[in-house]
Amino acid sequence: VVRLAISQAERKHGEWLMMMVGGELHGFIGHEPATTDHWKKRTMAEPASLYYSGGRYLKEQFPFRVFKIAVDAGFNCPNRDGTAGRGGCAFCSNASFSVNARQPRTDLASQIEEGIRFYRERLGGSKFIVYFQAYTNTYGSLDRLRDVYDRALTHPDVVGLSIGTRPDCVPDPVLDLLAGYAGRTHLWLELGLQSIHDSTLRRLNRHHTYAQFVDAVQRAQKRALRICAHAILGLPGETRAMMLQTADRLAQLGVNGLKLHHLYVAKGTNLDRLYRRSLVRVLTLPEYVGLACDFLERTPAHVVVQRLVGEVAEPYVVAPHWGITKLQVIHHIREELKRRGTWQGHGITAATA
C-alpha cells in the first residue's frame, strides 16, 4: 500500500519518486535493460498500461531499485544574471519545488549521501541517479561542468545523471561533453521548453525561443542523447488548442521523455504579482486533468512520462489549492483516461488508422 500523503521531511530529497503509477513506484527491481529499439517497438494498439511511466522505464532499464536524488550544485541562470535577461522566468521559484533551495546549500557529496541514506532506509533503494535540478546545470565552463559531474559519479552507487537546463545553454562543446558521459553512464538531458509559442515565452520572460529549443534538440539527437522536455499547461494567454500544439510539436521532434506540469503561482514571483491583480488565472483540477489526458493522447507511446503534475511545497504556493495530493491528481488522470477508453498515443494511433 502506498500512502497518498507524505510528510514534509519525506519531501526533503527533491523529486519524490514514490508515485503510484499503475501500481508502480519510480524506483524498481527491474529486468534486462531496454534498448532504443524496444522503445520504438512499443505499440498502443494493446497498451500494457495507460501511459509509459518513469517507473516502468526504470524497471526495464535496471535490474535493481533505482531512485533519483535532486541536488543543487550551485549553478546560476543566464536569465537572472543579465546574460540573457534579469529577474528570471515569471513563474520561477526554486524554493517552491526544491528543498535544497530553501536552506543553506551543502556540498554536493553531502547532498548525494543524504539522499542515498534516505532512499535506502525508507524504500530500500539500491542505486541512484543524480538529478541536477536547481537553475541551469550546463551554465558554466567545461572544466566546471566536468568537475561537478565527475564528483557525482564518484559514488559507487550512482548509475546515472539527469541534467536540467535551458535550450539556450547547450552549445556544441557542452553537448559533446554530455555525449562522453552518456557513453559510460545513464544520462538524461532535461530541457525546459514550457511552450512552443514565442508569444508565451516572451510573456513568461523566458528569453529563449522555440527555434532555440528545436535547434538544441536536433543537435542533442545527433549525439544520441536522451532528451526529456518540460511543458506547462495553463500558461497565461494560452488556449487549449495552443497547449495541444505543444504536444504535437514535441511528438514530431521525437523527444524521449516528458515532464508535464500544471501552472502554479509561487509566492514572490512576477506571476504572483500578476495573479494578485487578477491578470492571471490558474486551471481548476478538472481542467488540468482533462488537458493532461489530451496531452498524453498526443504523446507517442515510447516517450517516458517522467512527471504528470508539478509537486509544490504548500507554504510557497499562492494558487491553485486543489486540496488533494499529487498522487490523487495522478489517480484522477488515470481514471479519466479509463473513462475515455484512451491512453498515451491513442490520438496518434487514431489519426493514422
CSV table of C-alpha atoms in Angstrom, one decimal:
chain,number,residue,atom,x,y,z
A,1,VAL,CA,0.0,0.0,0.0
A,2,VAL,CA,1.4,3.4,-1.0
A,3,ARG,CA,0.3,6.3,1.2
A,4,LEU,CA,-1.4,9.2,-0.5
A,5,ALA,CA,0.2,11.7,1.8
A,6,ILE,CA,3.8,12.2,2.8
A,7,SER,CA,5.5,14.3,5.5
A,8,GLN,CA,7.5,17.4,4.8
A,9,ALA,CA,10.6,15.5,5.9
A,10,GLU,CA,9.9,12.9,3.3
A,11,ARG,CA,9.8,15.5,0.6
A,12,LYS,CA,13.3,16.6,1.5
A,13,HIS,CA,15.2,14.9,-1.3
A,14,GLY,CA,13.9,16.7,-4.3
A,15,GLU,CA,11.7,14.7,-6.6
A,16,TRP,CA,9.5,12.4,-4.6
A,17,LEU,CA,9.6,9.2,-6.6
A,18,MET,CA,7.2,7.1,-4.6
A,19,MET,CA,4.4,7.7,-7.0
A,20,MET,CA,1.6,5.3,-7.5
A,21,VAL,CA,1.6,5.0,-11.3
A,22,GLY,CA,-0.4,1.9,-12.3
A,23,GLY,CA,0.7,0.1,-9.1
A,24,GLU,CA,4.3,1.0,-9.8
A,25,LEU,CA,6.9,3.1,-8.0
A,26,HIS,CA,9.5,5.4,-9.6
A,27,GLY,CA,12.2,3.0,-8.4
A,28,PHE,CA,12.1,-0.7,-9.1
A,29,ILE,CA,13.6,-4.1,-9.0
A,30,GLY,CA,13.9,-4.4,-12.8
A,31,HIS,CA,14.9,-6.8,-15.6
A,32,GLU,CA,17.3,-6.6,-18.5
A,33,PRO,CA,18.0,-3.1,-19.7
A,34,ALA,CA,15.7,-2.0,-22.6
A,35,THR,CA,17.2,-0.8,-25.9
A,36,THR,CA,16.2,2.2,-28.0
A,37,ASP,CA,14.6,-0.4,-30.4
A,38,HIS,CA,12.5,-1.6,-27.5
A,39,TRP,CA,11.1,2.0,-27.2
A,40,LYS,CA,10.3,2.1,-30.9
A,41,LYS,CA,8.5,-1.2,-30.9
A,42,ARG,CA,6.1,-0.2,-28.2
A,43,THR,CA,2.6,-0.1,-29.6
A,44,MET,CA,-0.6,1.4,-28.1
A,45,ALA,CA,-2.9,-0.9,-30.0
A,46,GLU,CA,-2.9,-3.1,-26.9
A,47,PRO,CA,-1.3,-0.8,-24.2
A,48,ALA,CA,0.4,-2.6,-21.3
A,49,SER,CA,-0.6,0.5,-19.2
A,50,LEU,CA,-2.3,3.8,-19.7
A,51,TYR,CA,1.0,5.6,-20.1
A,52,TYR,CA,4.7,4.8,-20.1
A,53,SER,CA,5.6,5.9,-16.6
A,54,GLY,CA,9.1,6.8,-15.4
A,55,GLY,CA,8.8,3.9,-13.0
A,56,ARG,CA,8.1,1.4,-15.7
A,57,TYR,CA,11.1,2.7,-17.7
A,58,LEU,CA,13.4,2.3,-14.7
A,59,LYS,CA,12.2,-1.2,-14.2
A,60,GLU,CA,13.0,-2.0,-17.8
A,61,GLN,CA,16.4,-0.4,-17.7
A,62,PHE,CA,17.9,-1.6,-14.4
A,63,PRO,CA,18.0,-5.0,-12.5
A,64,PHE,CA,17.8,-3.2,-9.2
A,65,ARG,CA,15.8,-0.4,-7.4
A,66,VAL,CA,16.8,3.0,-8.7
A,67,PHE,CA,15.8,6.3,-7.2
A,68,LYS,CA,16.5,9.9,-8.3
A,69,ILE,CA,18.2,12.3,-6.0
A,70,ALA,CA,17.7,16.0,-6.7
A,71,VAL,CA,20.7,18.2,-5.9
A,72,ASP,CA,21.7,21.9,-6.1
A,73,ALA,CA,25.2,22.2,-7.5
A,74,GLY,CA,25.3,26.0,-7.1
A,75,PHE,CA,24.8,26.9,-10.8
A,76,ASN,CA,23.3,30.3,-11.7
A,77,CYS,CA,20.9,31.1,-14.6
A,78,PRO,CA,21.5,33.4,-17.6
A,79,ASN,CA,18.0,34.7,-17.2
A,80,ARG,CA,19.0,36.0,-13.7
A,81,ASP,CA,22.5,37.3,-14.1
A,82,GLY,CA,21.8,39.6,-17.1
A,83,THR,CA,23.4,37.4,-19.8
A,84,ALA,CA,20.0,36.6,-21.3
A,85,GLY,CA,17.8,38.6,-19.0
A,86,ARG,CA,17.1,39.6,-15.4
A,87,GLY,CA,14.5,38.6,-12.8
A,88,GLY,CA,14.2,35.1,-14.0
A,89,CYS,CA,11.1,33.4,-15.5
A,90,ALA,CA,7.8,34.9,-14.4
A,91,PHE,CA,6.8,31.6,-12.7
A,92,CYS,CA,10.2,30.6,-11.3
A,93,SER,CA,10.7,30.0,-7.6
A,94,ASN,CA,13.2,27.2,-6.9
A,95,ALA,CA,12.2,27.2,-3.3
A,96,SER,CA,8.7,26.2,-4.2
A,97,PHE,CA,9.8,22.8,-5.6
A,98,SER,CA,13.3,22.2,-4.2
A,99,VAL,CA,14.1,21.8,-0.5
A,100,ASN,CA,17.8,22.4,-1.4
A,101,ALA,CA,16.9,26.0,-2.4
A,102,ARG,CA,15.2,26.7,0.9
A,103,GLN,CA,18.1,26.1,3.1
A,104,PRO,CA,21.9,26.7,3.2
A,105,ARG,CA,23.4,24.7,0.4
A,106,THR,CA,25.7,21.9,1.5
A,107,ASP,CA,28.4,20.4,-0.7
A,108,LEU,CA,27.5,18.0,-3.5
A,109,ALA,CA,28.8,14.9,-1.8
A,110,SER,CA,26.8,15.6,1.3
A,111,GLN,CA,23.6,16.1,-0.7
A,112,ILE,CA,24.1,12.8,-2.5
A,113,GLU,CA,25.0,10.9,0.7
A,114,GLU,CA,21.9,12.3,2.5
A,115,GLY,CA,19.7,11.3,-0.5
A,116,ILE,CA,21.1,7.8,-0.7
A,117,ARG,CA,20.6,7.3,3.1
A,118,PHE,CA,17.0,8.5,2.8
A,119,TYR,CA,16.0,6.2,0.0
A,120,ARG,CA,17.9,3.2,1.3
A,121,GLU,CA,16.3,3.5,4.8
A,122,ARG,CA,12.8,4.4,3.6
A,123,LEU,CA,12.4,2.5,0.4
A,124,GLY,CA,15.2,0.0,0.0
A,125,GLY,CA,16.9,1.9,-2.8
A,126,SER,CA,19.9,0.2,-4.3
A,127,LYS,CA,21.3,2.5,-7.0
A,128,PHE,CA,20.7,6.2,-7.8
A,129,ILE,CA,20.5,8.8,-10.5
A,130,VAL,CA,21.7,12.3,-9.5
A,131,TYR,CA,19.3,14.9,-10.8
A,132,PHE,CA,20.9,18.4,-11.2
A,133,GLN,CA,17.6,20.3,-10.7
A,134,ALA,CA,18.2,23.8,-9.5
A,135,TYR,CA,18.7,26.6,-12.0
A,136,THR,CA,20.7,25.9,-15.2
A,137,ASN,CA,23.1,23.0,-14.9
A,138,THR,CA,25.1,23.4,-18.1
A,139,TYR,CA,25.7,27.1,-17.4
A,140,GLY,CA,29.4,27.1,-16.7
A,141,SER,CA,32.8,26.4,-18.1
A,142,LEU,CA,33.6,22.9,-19.4
A,143,ASP,CA,36.1,22.5,-16.6
A,144,ARG,CA,33.5,23.3,-14.0
A,145,LEU,CA,30.8,21.1,-15.6
A,146,ARG,CA,33.3,18.2,-15.8
A,147,ASP,CA,34.3,18.6,-12.2
A,148,VAL,CA,30.7,18.7,-11.0
A,149,TYR,CA,29.5,15.7,-13.0
A,150,ASP,CA,32.6,13.7,-12.1
A,151,ARG,CA,32.1,14.3,-8.4
A,152,ALA,CA,28.5,13.0,-8.7
A,153,LEU,CA,29.7,9.8,-10.4
A,154,THR,CA,32.5,9.1,-7.9
A,155,HIS,CA,29.9,7.4,-5.6
A,156,PRO,CA,29.8,3.7,-6.5
A,157,ASP,CA,26.1,3.5,-6.2
A,158,VAL,CA,25.4,6.4,-8.7
A,159,VAL,CA,24.4,4.9,-12.0
A,160,GLY,CA,23.3,8.0,-13.9
A,161,LEU,CA,22.9,11.7,-14.3
A,162,SER,CA,19.9,13.8,-15.2
A,163,ILE,CA,20.8,17.3,-16.1
A,164,GLY,CA,18.2,20.1,-16.1
A,165,THR,CA,19.0,23.1,-18.2
A,166,ARG,CA,17.7,25.7,-20.8
A,167,PRO,CA,17.7,25.2,-24.5
A,168,ASP,CA,20.0,28.2,-25.0
A,169,CYS,CA,22.7,26.8,-22.7
A,170,VAL,CA,23.8,23.7,-24.6
A,171,PRO,CA,26.4,24.8,-27.1
A,172,ASP,CA,28.1,22.0,-29.1
A,173,PRO,CA,31.1,21.7,-26.7
A,174,VAL,CA,28.7,21.1,-23.8
A,175,LEU,CA,26.7,18.5,-25.8
A,176,ASP,CA,30.0,16.8,-26.8
A,177,LEU,CA,30.9,16.6,-23.1
A,178,LEU,CA,27.5,15.1,-22.2
A,179,ALA,CA,27.8,12.6,-25.0
A,180,GLY,CA,31.0,11.4,-23.4
A,181,TYR,CA,29.2,10.9,-20.1
A,182,ALA,CA,26.3,9.2,-21.9
A,183,GLY,CA,28.8,6.6,-23.2
A,184,ARG,CA,29.6,5.5,-19.6
A,185,THR,CA,26.5,6.2,-17.5
A,186,HIS,CA,22.8,6.5,-17.8
A,187,LEU,CA,22.3,10.2,-18.8
A,188,TRP,CA,19.2,12.3,-19.5
A,189,LEU,CA,19.3,15.9,-20.8
A,190,GLU,CA,16.3,17.8,-19.4
A,191,LEU,CA,15.3,20.8,-21.5
A,192,GLY,CA,12.8,23.4,-20.2
A,193,LEU,CA,10.5,24.3,-23.1
A,194,GLN,CA,7.2,25.0,-21.3
A,195,SER,CA,5.5,26.1,-24.6
A,196,ILE,CA,6.2,26.2,-28.3
A,197,HIS,CA,4.7,29.7,-28.6
A,198,ASP,CA,7.2,32.5,-28.6
A,199,SER,CA,4.5,35.0,-27.5
A,200,THR,CA,4.0,32.9,-24.4
A,201,LEU,CA,7.7,32.6,-23.8
A,202,ARG,CA,8.1,36.4,-24.0
A,203,ARG,CA,5.2,36.8,-21.6
A,204,LEU,CA,7.0,34.5,-19.2
A,205,ASN,CA,10.3,36.4,-19.5
A,206,ARG,CA,12.0,33.2,-20.7
A,207,HIS,CA,14.4,34.9,-23.0
A,208,HIS,CA,14.7,32.0,-25.4
A,209,THR,CA,12.7,30.9,-28.4
A,210,TYR,CA,11.1,27.8,-29.6
A,211,ALA,CA,13.5,27.8,-32.5
A,212,GLN,CA,16.4,27.6,-30.0
A,213,PHE,CA,14.7,24.6,-28.4
A,214,VAL,CA,14.3,22.8,-31.7
A,215,ASP,CA,18.0,23.5,-32.5
A,216,ALA,CA,19.1,22.2,-29.1
A,217,VAL,CA,17.0,19.0,-29.5
A,218,GLN,CA,18.3,18.3,-33.0
A,219,ARG,CA,21.9,18.8,-32.0
A,220,ALA,CA,21.5,16.6,-29.0
A,221,GLN,CA,19.8,13.9,-31.1
A,222,LYS,CA,22.8,13.8,-33.4
A,223,ARG,CA,24.8,12.8,-30.4
A,224,ALA,CA,22.2,10.2,-29.4
A,225,LEU,CA,21.4,11.9,-26.1
A,226,ARG,CA,18.2,11.1,-24.2
A,227,ILE,CA,16.1,14.2,-24.1
A,228,CYS,CA,13.3,15.0,-21.7
A,229,ALA,CA,11.2,18.1,-22.4
A,230,HIS,CA,9.4,20.1,-19.8
A,231,ALA,CA,6.0,21.6,-20.6
A,232,ILE,CA,3.5,23.6,-18.6
A,233,LEU,CA,-0.3,23.5,-19.0
A,234,GLY,CA,-2.4,26.6,-18.2
A,235,LEU,CA,0.2,29.3,-19.1
A,236,PRO,CA,-1.2,32.8,-19.4
A,237,GLY,CA,-2.9,33.6,-22.7
A,238,GLU,CA,-2.8,30.0,-24.0
A,239,THR,CA,-5.9,28.3,-25.3
A,240,ARG,CA,-6.4,24.5,-25.3
A,241,ALA,CA,-5.5,24.4,-28.9
A,242,MET,CA,-2.2,26.2,-28.2
A,243,MET,CA,-1.3,23.8,-25.5
A,244,LEU,CA,-2.0,20.8,-27.7
A,245,GLN,CA,0.1,22.3,-30.4
A,246,THR,CA,3.0,22.0,-28.0
A,247,ALA,CA,2.1,18.3,-27.6
A,248,ASP,CA,2.0,17.8,-31.3
A,249,ARG,CA,5.3,19.5,-31.9
A,250,LEU,CA,7.1,17.6,-29.2
A,251,ALA,CA,5.8,14.4,-30.8
A,252,GLN,CA,7.1,15.4,-34.1
A,253,LEU,CA,10.5,16.3,-32.7
A,254,GLY,CA,11.0,12.9,-31.3
A,255,VAL,CA,12.0,13.6,-27.7
A,256,ASN,CA,12.5,10.6,-25.4
A,257,GLY,CA,10.9,11.9,-22.2
A,258,LEU,CA,8.2,14.3,-21.0
A,259,LYS,CA,7.7,16.2,-17.7
A,260,LEU,CA,4.2,17.7,-17.6
A,261,HIS,CA,3.5,20.5,-15.1
A,262,HIS,CA,0.4,22.5,-14.1
A,263,LEU,CA,0.9,26.2,-13.9
A,264,TYR,CA,1.1,27.3,-10.2
A,265,VAL,CA,1.7,30.7,-8.7
A,266,ALA,CA,4.6,30.7,-6.3
A,267,LYS,CA,4.9,33.5,-3.7
A,268,GLY,CA,7.1,36.4,-4.6
A,269,THR,CA,7.3,35.7,-8.3
A,270,ASN,CA,6.3,38.1,-11.1
A,271,LEU,CA,3.4,35.7,-11.8
A,272,ASP,CA,2.3,36.2,-8.2
A,273,ARG,CA,2.1,39.9,-8.7
A,274,LEU,CA,0.0,39.5,-11.9
A,275,TYR,CA,-2.2,36.9,-10.1
A,276,ARG,CA,-3.0,39.3,-7.2
A,277,ARG,CA,-4.1,41.9,-9.8
A,278,SER,CA,-6.4,39.3,-11.4
A,279,LEU,CA,-4.4,39.3,-14.6
A,280,VAL,CA,-3.7,35.6,-14.5
A,281,ARG,CA,-5.9,32.6,-13.8
A,282,VAL,CA,-5.0,29.1,-12.9
A,283,LEU,CA,-6.6,25.8,-14.0
A,284,THR,CA,-9.2,24.0,-11.9
A,285,LEU,CA,-8.4,20.4,-11.1
A,286,PRO,CA,-11.0,19.1,-13.7
A,287,GLU,CA,-9.5,21.4,-16.4
A,288,TYR,CA,-5.9,20.2,-15.7
A,289,VAL,CA,-6.9,16.5,-15.6
A,290,GLY,CA,-8.7,16.9,-19.0
A,291,LEU,CA,-5.7,18.7,-20.6
A,292,ALA,CA,-3.2,16.3,-19.2
A,293,CYS,CA,-5.2,13.4,-20.8
A,294,ASP,CA,-5.4,15.3,-24.1
A,295,PHE,CA,-1.6,15.9,-24.0
A,296,LEU,CA,-0.9,12.2,-23.3
A,297,GLU,CA,-3.2,11.1,-26.1
A,298,ARG,CA,-0.9,13.1,-28.5
A,299,THR,CA,2.3,11.8,-27.0
A,300,PRO,CA,4.0,8.8,-28.7
A,301,ALA,CA,3.9,5.6,-26.8
A,302,HIS,CA,7.6,5.3,-26.5
A,303,VAL,CA,8.0,8.7,-24.7
A,304,VAL,CA,8.8,8.2,-21.0
A,305,VAL,CA,6.3,10.3,-18.9
A,306,GLN,CA,8.6,11.3,-16.0
A,307,ARG,CA,6.1,13.6,-14.4
A,308,LEU,CA,2.4,14.2,-14.7
A,309,VAL,CA,1.9,17.1,-12.4
A,310,GLY,CA,4.1,19.5,-10.5
A,311,GLU,CA,4.9,18.9,-6.9
A,312,VAL,CA,4.9,22.1,-4.8
A,313,ALA,CA,5.5,22.9,-1.2
A,314,GLU,CA,2.2,24.4,0.1
A,315,PRO,CA,3.8,27.3,2.1
A,316,TYR,CA,5.2,28.6,-1.2
A,317,VAL,CA,2.0,28.4,-3.3
A,318,VAL,CA,-0.5,31.2,-3.9
A,319,ALA,CA,-2.6,29.1,-6.3
A,320,PRO,CA,-4.1,26.7,-7.1
A,321,HIS,CA,-5.1,24.9,-4.0
A,322,TRP,CA,-6.8,21.8,-5.2
A,323,GLY,CA,-7.0,20.2,-1.7
A,324,ILE,CA,-5.6,16.8,-2.8
A,325,THR,CA,-2.2,15.2,-3.0
A,326,LYS,CA,0.0,14.7,-6.1
A,327,LEU,CA,-0.8,11.0,-6.1
A,328,GLN,CA,-4.5,11.7,-6.1
A,329,VAL,CA,-4.1,14.1,-9.1
A,330,ILE,CA,-2.4,11.2,-10.9
A,331,HIS,CA,-5.2,8.9,-9.9
A,332,HIS,CA,-7.8,11.3,-11.4
A,333,ILE,CA,-5.8,11.4,-14.7
A,334,ARG,CA,-5.7,7.7,-14.8
A,335,GLU,CA,-9.4,7.4,-14.1
A,336,GLU,CA,-10.2,10.0,-16.8
A,337,LEU,CA,-8.2,8.0,-19.4
A,338,LYS,CA,-10.1,4.9,-18.4
A,339,ARG,CA,-13.4,6.7,-18.7
A,340,ARG,CA,-12.5,7.9,-22.2
A,341,GLY,CA,-11.1,4.5,-23.2
A,342,THR,CA,-7.9,6.1,-24.3
A,343,TRP,CA,-4.2,6.0,-23.4
A,344,GLN,CA,-0.8,7.6,-24.3
A,345,GLY,CA,-0.5,7.8,-28.0
A,346,HIS,CA,-4.2,7.0,-28.7
A,347,GLY,CA,-4.7,10.2,-30.6
A,348,ILE,CA,-1.8,9.5,-32.9
A,349,THR,CA,-2.9,5.9,-33.5
A,350,ALA,CA,-6.5,7.1,-34.2
A,351,ALA,CA,-5.3,9.8,-36.6
A,352,THR,CA,-3.2,7.3,-38.7
A,353,ALA,CA,-5.7,4.5,-38.6
